[in-house]
Amino acid sequence: MPIIVAAIDPVTRIEGHLKVDIEVDTVGGVQQVTGVKTIGTLFRGFEKVLEGRDPRDAAIITSRICGVCPTSHAQAAVLALENASGMAVPGPARILRNLVHGACFLESHILHFYLLSLPDYIQGLGMPPWTPGFEMDRRVDKATTDLFTAHYLEAITLRRRCHEIGAIFAGKLPHTPAFIAGGFTAVPSQPNMDLFGSGLNEILDFINSRYVPDVERLCSLYSDYFLIGRGYGNLLSYGAFDQDNTATNKLFSTGRILNGSGAVQPMNAASITEDVTHSWYRNSDNGLNPAIGESNAEYPKSDAYSWLKAPRYAGIPHECGPLARMWVTGDYTNGISVMDRIRARSYEALKIALAMKVWLGELLAGDATVTHDWTAPQNVTGMGLTEAPRGALGHWLNIGSGGKIARYQVITPTCWTISPRDGANQPGPLEQALFGTPVANVSHPVEALRVIHSVDPCLDCATHVMHARDAHHR
Ligand code: NFE
């Protein structure tokens, strides 16, 4: 049978602009994905925007990279500044950051399951955004569909509650101004802590009574998806949510898993490089560690097909995200697949919400020791590693002799997971996960879409700016 080529362009129900080209052929009697390219269609350019600016602007500006994980960018930026000056933040600042950052994770995970993934499986309401959609194997009966749909509508309110409780301390969400180098801008008060606590209880109740049971329902209806979309099985976590001021006791551990098994491997940021062989960046900047990284666009460029670079750890592709975090931390080791990613994300939401209750209990009303003064050091480098809802997030910066940003590099989770091929011709993690995915109807490749959505792509985080005169997808 000839190879059939399909483009999912744009992939909908993600953040940002992603195109996925797939080739489908019949192998061993099964029609399946035999070739794939994941294509980031926009240039991000925030690195260039930051050059020459006051380092304290970094948290405010990089938050604008994305509306879904802005708090994670603020956190990575202030960590990079504090790392550059060798500063630790006061305990209450660490807790307040955790609470706001946690609220961001809960909002994003609820969004992912109900609004972005669920329409790949159930009929829903006969109206946009449920229609138009791919034809698919509907396995959910009417009563269960009605239940899912009712919870979908509740999820919209609960997402708002997540932003509301975060904004109690953050001032506003998304794009909080409260994360500053040296600490946090708000002092907790008893009424604010009570308000946060009651909102958090409401969200925790939704996670316990709706989100986790709904995920289990979907897992049992589509249990074949525990065997689809595995990929390399290489998992990466930078770790996040400091539980004390040691910087080693984190809710999510730091480390890596290779090929889905074995002991947790160390993670040393010196082993991270960005390959640009198949990316629209200058080949002369190939393979740099982000501490000395460059983002110089080169378009057109032969053999290039994405605006995402290809981050590699010791040359090896890794996926990141909730499954990686939960695995490295020892909380989830069932498997690596579409359904495992969805299930680990829901368990992670529960773990974070419960941890937030503990952190809230550690705050003292009126404790005003929330920040230290931060003055820009000169001729230093800094690195801020944290986790965003979609996985490992890193900011690297150099501060020059004038106390201004001389260099800035961002590697987002989506850059890891949705990277293109590298110089060794190794596919990116999502590309690898798509190989072998069975596709029943190539005009409606919903099976591929389920694999894509399981990693929750955010191309906003990965790529950004388009030229108005030249804005078509490639
Ligand atoms: Ni735009 Fe983001 C997260 C970051 S993904 S959502 O989570 O950083 O690359």
Coordinates of C-alpha atoms and ligand atoms in Angstrom, one line a residue:
M1 CA 0.0 0.0 0.0
P2 CA 1.3 3.5 -0.8
I3 CA 2.3 5.8 2.0
I4 CA -0.4 8.3 2.8
V5 CA 0.7 11.7 4.1
A6 CA -1.5 13.8 6.4
A7 CA -1.0 17.2 8.0
I8 CA -2.7 18.1 11.2
D9 CA -2.4 21.8 10.8
P10 CA -3.0 23.6 13.0
V11 CA -3.3 21.1 15.9
T12 CA -6.2 22.5 17.9
R13 CA -6.9 22.4 21.6
I14 CA -3.3 23.2 22.5
E15 CA -1.7 26.5 23.3
G16 CA 0.0 28.1 20.4
H17 CA 0.6 26.9 16.8
L18 CA 1.8 23.4 16.0
K19 CA 1.7 21.5 12.8
V20 CA 2.2 17.8 12.7
D21 CA 3.0 16.0 9.4
I22 CA 2.5 12.2 9.5
E23 CA 3.0 9.4 7.1
V24 CA 0.7 6.4 7.4
D25 CA 1.4 3.0 6.0
T26 CA 0.3 -0.5 6.6
V27 CA 2.9 -2.6 8.5
G28 CA 2.1 -6.1 9.7
G29 CA -1.6 -5.6 8.6
V30 CA -2.0 -2.5 10.8
Q31 CA -2.3 1.0 9.3
Q32 CA -0.1 3.1 11.4
V33 CA 2.2 6.2 11.6
T34 CA 5.5 5.4 9.9
G35 CA 6.9 8.9 9.6
V36 CA 6.4 12.1 11.5
K37 CA 7.6 15.7 11.8
T38 CA 6.4 18.0 14.6
I39 CA 6.7 21.6 13.4
G40 CA 6.8 24.7 15.6
T41 CA 5.6 27.4 13.2
L42 CA 6.7 30.6 15.0
F43 CA 9.9 32.2 16.3
R44 CA 9.9 33.1 20.0
G45 CA 12.4 35.9 20.2
F46 CA 12.0 36.8 23.9
E47 CA 15.7 36.1 24.4
K48 CA 16.4 39.1 22.0
V49 CA 13.8 41.3 23.7
L50 CA 15.6 40.9 27.1
E51 CA 19.1 41.9 25.9
G52 CA 20.2 45.2 27.4
R53 CA 17.4 45.4 30.0
D54 CA 17.5 45.6 33.8
P55 CA 17.6 42.0 35.1
R56 CA 14.6 42.8 37.4
D57 CA 12.5 43.1 34.3
A58 CA 13.0 39.5 33.4
A59 CA 10.2 38.0 35.6
I60 CA 7.7 40.6 34.3
I61 CA 8.7 40.2 30.6
T62 CA 9.2 36.4 30.5
S63 CA 5.8 35.9 32.2
R64 CA 4.4 37.2 28.9
I65 CA 5.8 34.2 27.1
C66 CA 2.6 32.4 27.9
G67 CA -0.8 32.8 29.6
V68 CA -1.0 29.2 30.9
C69 CA 2.4 29.0 32.7
P70 CA 3.4 32.6 33.3
T71 CA 4.0 32.0 37.0
S72 CA 6.5 29.3 36.1
H73 CA 8.4 31.8 34.0
A74 CA 8.4 34.4 36.8
Q75 CA 9.7 31.7 39.1
A76 CA 12.5 30.6 36.8
A77 CA 13.5 34.2 36.2
V78 CA 13.7 35.2 39.9
L79 CA 15.6 31.9 40.6
A80 CA 18.1 32.8 37.9
L81 CA 18.6 36.3 39.4
E82 CA 19.0 34.9 42.9
N83 CA 21.4 32.2 41.6
A84 CA 23.5 35.0 39.9
S85 CA 23.9 36.8 43.2
G86 CA 24.0 33.7 45.5
M87 CA 20.9 34.8 47.4
A88 CA 18.4 32.7 49.3
V89 CA 14.8 34.1 49.9
P90 CA 13.1 34.3 53.2
G91 CA 10.9 31.3 54.2
P92 CA 7.5 33.1 53.8
A93 CA 8.5 34.2 50.2
R94 CA 9.2 30.6 49.3
I95 CA 5.8 29.5 50.7
L96 CA 3.9 32.3 49.0
R97 CA 5.6 31.5 45.7
N98 CA 4.7 27.8 46.1
L99 CA 1.1 28.6 46.7
V100 CA 0.7 30.9 43.7
H101 CA 2.8 28.5 41.5
G102 CA 0.7 25.6 42.7
A103 CA -2.5 27.4 41.8
C104 CA -1.1 27.8 38.3
F105 CA -0.5 24.0 38.0
L106 CA -4.0 23.1 39.2
E107 CA -5.6 25.5 36.7
S108 CA -3.5 24.1 33.9
H109 CA -4.1 20.5 34.7
I110 CA -7.9 20.9 35.0
L111 CA -7.7 22.8 31.7
H112 CA -5.8 20.0 30.0
F113 CA -8.1 17.2 30.9
Y114 CA -11.5 18.7 30.5
L115 CA -11.1 21.3 27.8
L116 CA -8.1 20.1 25.7
S117 CA -8.1 16.2 26.0
L118 CA -11.6 15.0 26.7
P119 CA -13.1 16.1 23.4
D120 CA -10.8 13.6 21.7
Y121 CA -12.9 10.8 23.4
I122 CA -16.5 11.9 24.0
Q123 CA -19.2 13.4 21.9
G124 CA -20.0 16.3 24.1
L125 CA -22.4 19.0 23.1
G126 CA -23.2 19.4 19.4
M127 CA -21.8 22.9 19.2
P128 CA -18.4 24.6 19.1
P129 CA -15.8 24.0 20.6
W130 CA -17.0 20.4 20.4
T131 CA -17.7 20.7 16.7
P132 CA -16.3 20.3 14.1
G133 CA -14.1 17.4 15.1
F134 CA -12.6 14.2 13.9
E135 CA -14.8 11.2 13.5
M136 CA -13.8 8.7 16.1
D137 CA -14.5 5.5 18.0
R138 CA -17.1 6.6 20.6
R139 CA -17.0 4.2 23.5
V140 CA -18.8 6.3 26.1
D141 CA -22.4 5.7 26.8
K142 CA -25.0 8.5 27.1
A143 CA -25.1 8.7 30.9
T144 CA -21.3 8.8 31.2
T145 CA -21.1 11.4 28.4
D146 CA -23.6 13.6 30.2
L147 CA -21.5 13.2 33.4
F148 CA -18.3 14.2 31.6
T149 CA -20.0 17.1 30.0
A150 CA -21.4 18.4 33.3
H151 CA -18.0 18.2 34.8
Y152 CA -16.5 19.9 31.7
L153 CA -18.7 22.9 32.5
E154 CA -17.8 22.8 36.2
A155 CA -14.1 22.7 35.2
I156 CA -14.4 26.2 33.6
T157 CA -15.6 27.6 36.9
L158 CA -12.9 25.7 38.8
R159 CA -10.1 27.0 36.5
R160 CA -11.3 30.5 37.5
R161 CA -11.2 29.6 41.1
C162 CA -7.6 28.5 40.7
H163 CA -6.7 31.9 39.3
E164 CA -8.7 33.7 42.0
I165 CA -6.9 32.0 44.9
G166 CA -3.5 32.6 43.3
A167 CA -4.3 36.3 42.8
I168 CA -5.1 36.7 46.5
F169 CA -1.3 36.7 47.1
A170 CA -0.1 37.3 43.5
G171 CA -2.0 40.6 43.0
K172 CA -3.3 39.4 39.6
L173 CA -3.2 36.3 37.5
P174 CA -2.1 35.5 34.9
H175 CA 1.2 37.5 34.8
T176 CA 1.7 38.2 38.5
P177 CA 4.0 41.1 39.4
A178 CA 4.6 39.6 42.9
F179 CA 7.6 37.4 42.1
I180 CA 10.7 39.7 42.6
A181 CA 14.3 38.9 42.9
G182 CA 14.9 38.5 46.6
G183 CA 11.4 37.5 47.5
F184 CA 7.7 38.3 47.1
T185 CA 5.7 41.5 47.3
A186 CA 2.8 40.5 49.5
V187 CA 2.5 40.0 53.2
P188 CA 0.0 37.2 54.2
S189 CA -2.9 38.3 56.3
Q190 CA -5.3 36.1 58.2
P191 CA -8.3 37.0 56.0
N192 CA -6.3 36.4 52.8
M193 CA -5.1 33.0 54.2
D194 CA -8.6 32.0 55.1
L195 CA -9.9 33.0 51.7
F196 CA -7.1 31.1 50.0
G197 CA -7.9 28.1 52.2
S198 CA -11.6 28.0 51.4
G199 CA -10.9 28.3 47.6
L200 CA -8.3 25.6 47.8
N201 CA -10.8 23.2 49.6
E202 CA -13.2 23.8 46.8
I203 CA -10.6 22.9 44.2
L204 CA -9.4 19.9 46.2
D205 CA -13.0 18.7 46.4
F206 CA -13.3 19.0 42.6
I207 CA -10.0 17.1 42.1
N208 CA -11.2 14.3 44.4
S209 CA -14.8 14.0 43.4
R210 CA -14.5 14.8 39.7
Y211 CA -11.1 15.0 38.1
V212 CA -9.4 11.8 39.4
P213 CA -12.6 9.7 39.0
D214 CA -13.2 11.0 35.5
V215 CA -9.7 10.2 34.5
E216 CA -10.1 6.6 35.9
R217 CA -13.3 6.3 33.9
L218 CA -11.6 7.3 30.7
C219 CA -8.7 5.0 31.5
S220 CA -11.0 2.0 31.7
L221 CA -12.9 2.9 28.6
Y222 CA -9.7 3.5 26.6
S223 CA -7.4 1.0 28.3
D224 CA -5.7 0.2 24.9
Y225 CA -4.1 3.7 25.2
F226 CA -1.9 2.4 28.0
L227 CA -0.1 0.7 25.1
I228 CA 0.0 3.6 22.7
G229 CA 2.3 6.6 22.5
R230 CA 5.2 5.4 24.7
G231 CA 8.2 7.0 22.8
Y232 CA 11.7 6.7 24.2
G233 CA 10.7 6.4 27.8
N234 CA 13.4 8.9 28.7
L235 CA 12.0 11.2 31.4
L236 CA 13.5 14.5 32.8
S237 CA 12.6 16.5 35.9
Y238 CA 14.5 19.6 37.2
G239 CA 12.5 19.4 40.4
A240 CA 10.3 22.1 42.0
F241 CA 8.4 23.4 45.0
D242 CA 11.1 23.8 47.7
Q243 CA 9.8 22.5 51.0
D244 CA 12.4 24.3 53.1
N245 CA 15.4 26.6 52.5
T246 CA 17.9 23.8 51.8
A247 CA 17.1 23.9 48.0
T248 CA 17.2 20.1 48.0
N249 CA 14.0 19.1 49.8
K250 CA 11.5 19.5 46.9
L251 CA 8.0 18.2 46.4
F252 CA 9.2 17.0 43.0
S253 CA 12.7 15.5 42.8
T254 CA 15.4 16.3 40.3
G255 CA 16.5 13.5 38.0
R256 CA 16.1 11.4 34.9
I257 CA 14.8 8.0 33.9
L258 CA 16.2 6.2 30.9
N259 CA 14.0 3.9 28.7
G260 CA 11.2 3.7 31.3
S261 CA 13.1 1.7 33.9
G262 CA 15.9 1.6 36.4
A263 CA 17.2 3.9 39.0
V264 CA 16.8 7.7 38.9
Q265 CA 19.8 9.1 37.1
P266 CA 21.4 12.4 38.1
M267 CA 20.5 15.7 36.3
N268 CA 23.4 18.1 35.8
A269 CA 22.5 21.2 33.8
A270 CA 26.0 21.3 32.3
S271 CA 25.0 18.3 30.2
I272 CA 22.2 20.1 28.4
T273 CA 22.8 21.3 24.9
E274 CA 20.5 22.7 22.1
D275 CA 20.9 21.1 18.7
V276 CA 19.7 23.3 15.8
T277 CA 20.5 21.0 12.8
H278 CA 16.8 20.8 11.8
S279 CA 15.8 24.1 13.4
W280 CA 15.7 27.6 11.8
Y281 CA 18.8 28.8 13.7
R282 CA 22.4 29.4 12.6
N283 CA 24.4 26.2 12.4
S284 CA 27.4 28.0 13.8
D285 CA 25.5 28.1 17.2
N286 CA 24.8 24.4 17.2
G287 CA 25.1 22.3 20.3
L288 CA 25.7 25.1 22.8
N289 CA 24.9 24.8 26.5
P290 CA 22.1 27.4 27.3
A291 CA 24.5 29.3 29.6
I292 CA 26.3 30.4 26.5
G293 CA 23.4 29.8 24.1
E294 CA 22.3 31.9 21.1
S295 CA 19.0 32.4 19.3
N296 CA 20.0 33.7 15.9
A297 CA 17.3 32.9 13.4
E298 CA 18.3 31.6 9.9
Y299 CA 15.3 31.2 7.6
P300 CA 15.1 29.5 5.1
K301 CA 17.6 26.8 5.9
S302 CA 18.0 23.5 4.2
D303 CA 16.9 20.4 6.3
A304 CA 15.3 22.7 8.9
Y305 CA 11.6 22.3 9.6
S306 CA 10.8 23.8 13.1
W307 CA 11.3 27.0 15.0
L308 CA 11.9 24.8 18.1
K309 CA 15.5 23.9 18.9
A310 CA 16.2 20.4 20.0
P311 CA 17.4 20.3 23.7
R312 CA 19.3 17.1 24.5
Y313 CA 20.7 15.8 27.8
A314 CA 24.1 14.2 27.1
G315 CA 22.9 14.0 23.5
I316 CA 19.7 12.1 24.5
P317 CA 16.1 13.2 23.8
H318 CA 13.9 13.4 27.0
E319 CA 10.3 14.1 27.5
C320 CA 9.2 16.1 30.6
G321 CA 5.9 16.8 32.3
P322 CA 3.8 15.4 35.1
L323 CA 4.5 11.8 34.3
A324 CA 8.3 12.5 34.3
R325 CA 8.0 14.4 37.7
M326 CA 5.8 11.8 39.3
W327 CA 8.1 9.0 38.1
V328 CA 11.4 10.6 39.2
T329 CA 9.8 11.4 42.6
G330 CA 8.6 7.7 42.9
D331 CA 4.9 8.5 42.9
Y332 CA 3.9 6.9 39.6
T333 CA 5.7 4.1 37.8
N334 CA 2.8 2.3 36.1
G335 CA 4.0 2.9 32.5
I336 CA 4.6 5.5 29.8
S337 CA 1.7 6.0 27.4
V338 CA -1.1 8.3 26.5
M339 CA -3.3 7.2 29.4
D340 CA -0.3 7.1 31.9
R341 CA 0.4 10.8 31.1
I342 CA -3.2 11.7 31.6
R343 CA -3.5 9.7 34.8
A344 CA -0.2 10.9 36.3
R345 CA -1.3 14.5 35.6
S346 CA -4.5 14.0 37.7
Y347 CA -2.6 12.3 40.6
E348 CA -0.1 15.1 40.5
A349 CA -2.9 17.7 40.8
L350 CA -4.1 15.9 43.9
K351 CA -0.5 15.8 45.3
I352 CA 0.0 19.5 44.7
A353 CA -3.3 20.5 46.2
L354 CA -2.6 18.5 49.3
A355 CA 0.9 20.0 49.6
M356 CA -0.6 23.5 49.2
K357 CA -2.8 22.9 52.3
V358 CA 0.4 22.1 54.3
W359 CA 2.2 25.1 53.0
L360 CA -0.7 27.4 53.8
G361 CA -0.6 26.0 57.4
E362 CA 3.0 27.0 57.6
L363 CA 2.4 30.7 56.9
L364 CA 2.2 33.1 59.8
A365 CA -0.3 36.0 59.4
G366 CA 1.4 39.3 59.4
D367 CA 4.9 37.9 58.8
A368 CA 6.5 40.7 56.8
T369 CA 9.9 39.0 56.2
V370 CA 9.0 38.3 52.6
T371 CA 11.9 39.9 50.7
H372 CA 15.6 40.8 50.8
D373 CA 17.0 43.6 48.7
W374 CA 18.5 42.4 45.5
T375 CA 21.1 44.5 43.7
A376 CA 22.3 43.5 40.2
P377 CA 25.8 41.9 40.4
Q378 CA 28.0 42.5 37.4
N379 CA 29.7 40.0 35.0
V380 CA 27.9 37.0 36.5
T381 CA 25.8 34.1 35.2
G382 CA 22.7 32.7 36.7
M383 CA 20.5 29.7 36.1
G384 CA 16.9 29.2 37.3
L385 CA 15.6 25.7 37.0
T386 CA 12.0 24.9 38.0
E387 CA 9.0 23.0 36.7
A388 CA 6.1 24.3 34.8
P389 CA 2.8 22.4 34.4
R390 CA 4.2 20.8 31.2
G391 CA 7.6 20.0 32.6
A392 CA 11.2 21.1 33.0
L393 CA 11.7 24.9 32.6
G394 CA 15.0 26.7 32.6
H395 CA 16.1 30.3 32.4
W396 CA 19.8 31.1 31.9
L397 CA 21.2 34.7 32.0
N398 CA 24.5 36.6 31.9
I399 CA 24.5 40.1 33.6
G400 CA 27.1 42.3 32.0
S401 CA 29.4 45.0 33.4
G402 CA 26.7 47.6 33.3
G403 CA 24.4 45.5 35.4
K404 CA 22.2 44.8 32.4
I405 CA 21.2 41.6 30.8
A406 CA 23.9 40.6 28.3
R407 CA 22.4 37.2 27.4
Y408 CA 19.2 35.3 28.1
Q409 CA 18.1 31.8 27.2
V410 CA 14.9 30.0 27.9
I411 CA 14.3 26.3 27.4
T412 CA 10.6 25.4 27.9
P413 CA 9.1 22.0 28.5
T414 CA 7.6 22.0 25.1
C415 CA 11.0 22.6 23.6
W416 CA 12.1 19.3 25.2
T417 CA 9.1 17.2 24.4
I418 CA 8.2 18.6 20.9
S419 CA 11.7 19.1 19.7
P420 CA 12.5 18.3 16.1
R421 CA 15.3 15.8 15.0
D422 CA 18.9 16.5 16.0
G423 CA 22.2 16.2 14.2
A424 CA 22.3 12.5 15.0
N425 CA 18.9 12.3 13.2
Q426 CA 17.2 11.2 16.5
P427 CA 13.5 12.2 16.4
G428 CA 12.1 14.5 19.1
P429 CA 10.2 12.8 22.0
L430 CA 6.7 13.4 20.6
E431 CA 7.8 12.4 17.1
Q432 CA 9.1 9.1 18.6
A433 CA 5.9 8.6 20.6
L434 CA 3.8 8.9 17.4
F435 CA 5.7 6.2 15.5
G436 CA 3.6 3.1 15.3
T437 CA 0.4 4.8 16.4
P438 CA -2.5 2.9 14.7
V439 CA -4.6 5.1 12.5
A440 CA -8.0 3.7 11.4
N441 CA -9.0 6.6 9.1
V442 CA -6.3 8.7 7.7
S443 CA -8.7 11.5 7.0
H444 CA -9.5 11.6 10.7
P445 CA -6.3 10.7 12.5
V446 CA -7.8 11.0 16.0
E447 CA -5.4 8.4 17.4
A448 CA -2.4 10.6 16.6
L449 CA -4.2 13.6 18.1
R450 CA -4.7 11.7 21.4
V451 CA -0.9 11.0 21.5
I452 CA -0.2 14.7 20.7
H453 CA -2.6 16.0 23.4
S454 CA -1.3 13.6 26.0
V455 CA 2.0 15.6 26.2
D456 CA -0.1 18.9 26.4
P457 CA 2.0 20.9 23.9
C458 CA 2.3 24.7 24.4
L459 CA 3.8 26.2 21.3
D460 CA 3.3 29.7 22.8
C461 CA 6.0 28.7 25.3
A462 CA 8.2 27.3 22.6
T463 CA 7.8 29.8 19.7
H464 CA 6.3 33.2 19.2
V465 CA 6.8 36.0 16.8
M466 CA 5.5 35.8 13.2
H467 CA 6.2 38.2 10.4
A468 CA 2.9 39.7 9.3
R469 CA 3.8 39.6 5.7
D470 CA 4.9 35.9 5.8
A471 CA 2.6 34.4 8.3
H472 CA 1.4 31.2 6.7
H473 CA 2.1 27.9 8.3
R474 CA 5.0 26.0 6.8
Ligands
NFE1 NI1 2.7 27.9 27.5 FE1 4.7 26.3 29.5 C1 4.3 25.1 30.6 C2 6.4 26.6 29.9 S1 5.2 24.8 28.0 S2 2.6 26.4 28.9 O1 3.8 24.4 31.4 O2 7.5 26.9 30.2 O3 6.5 24.8 27.2

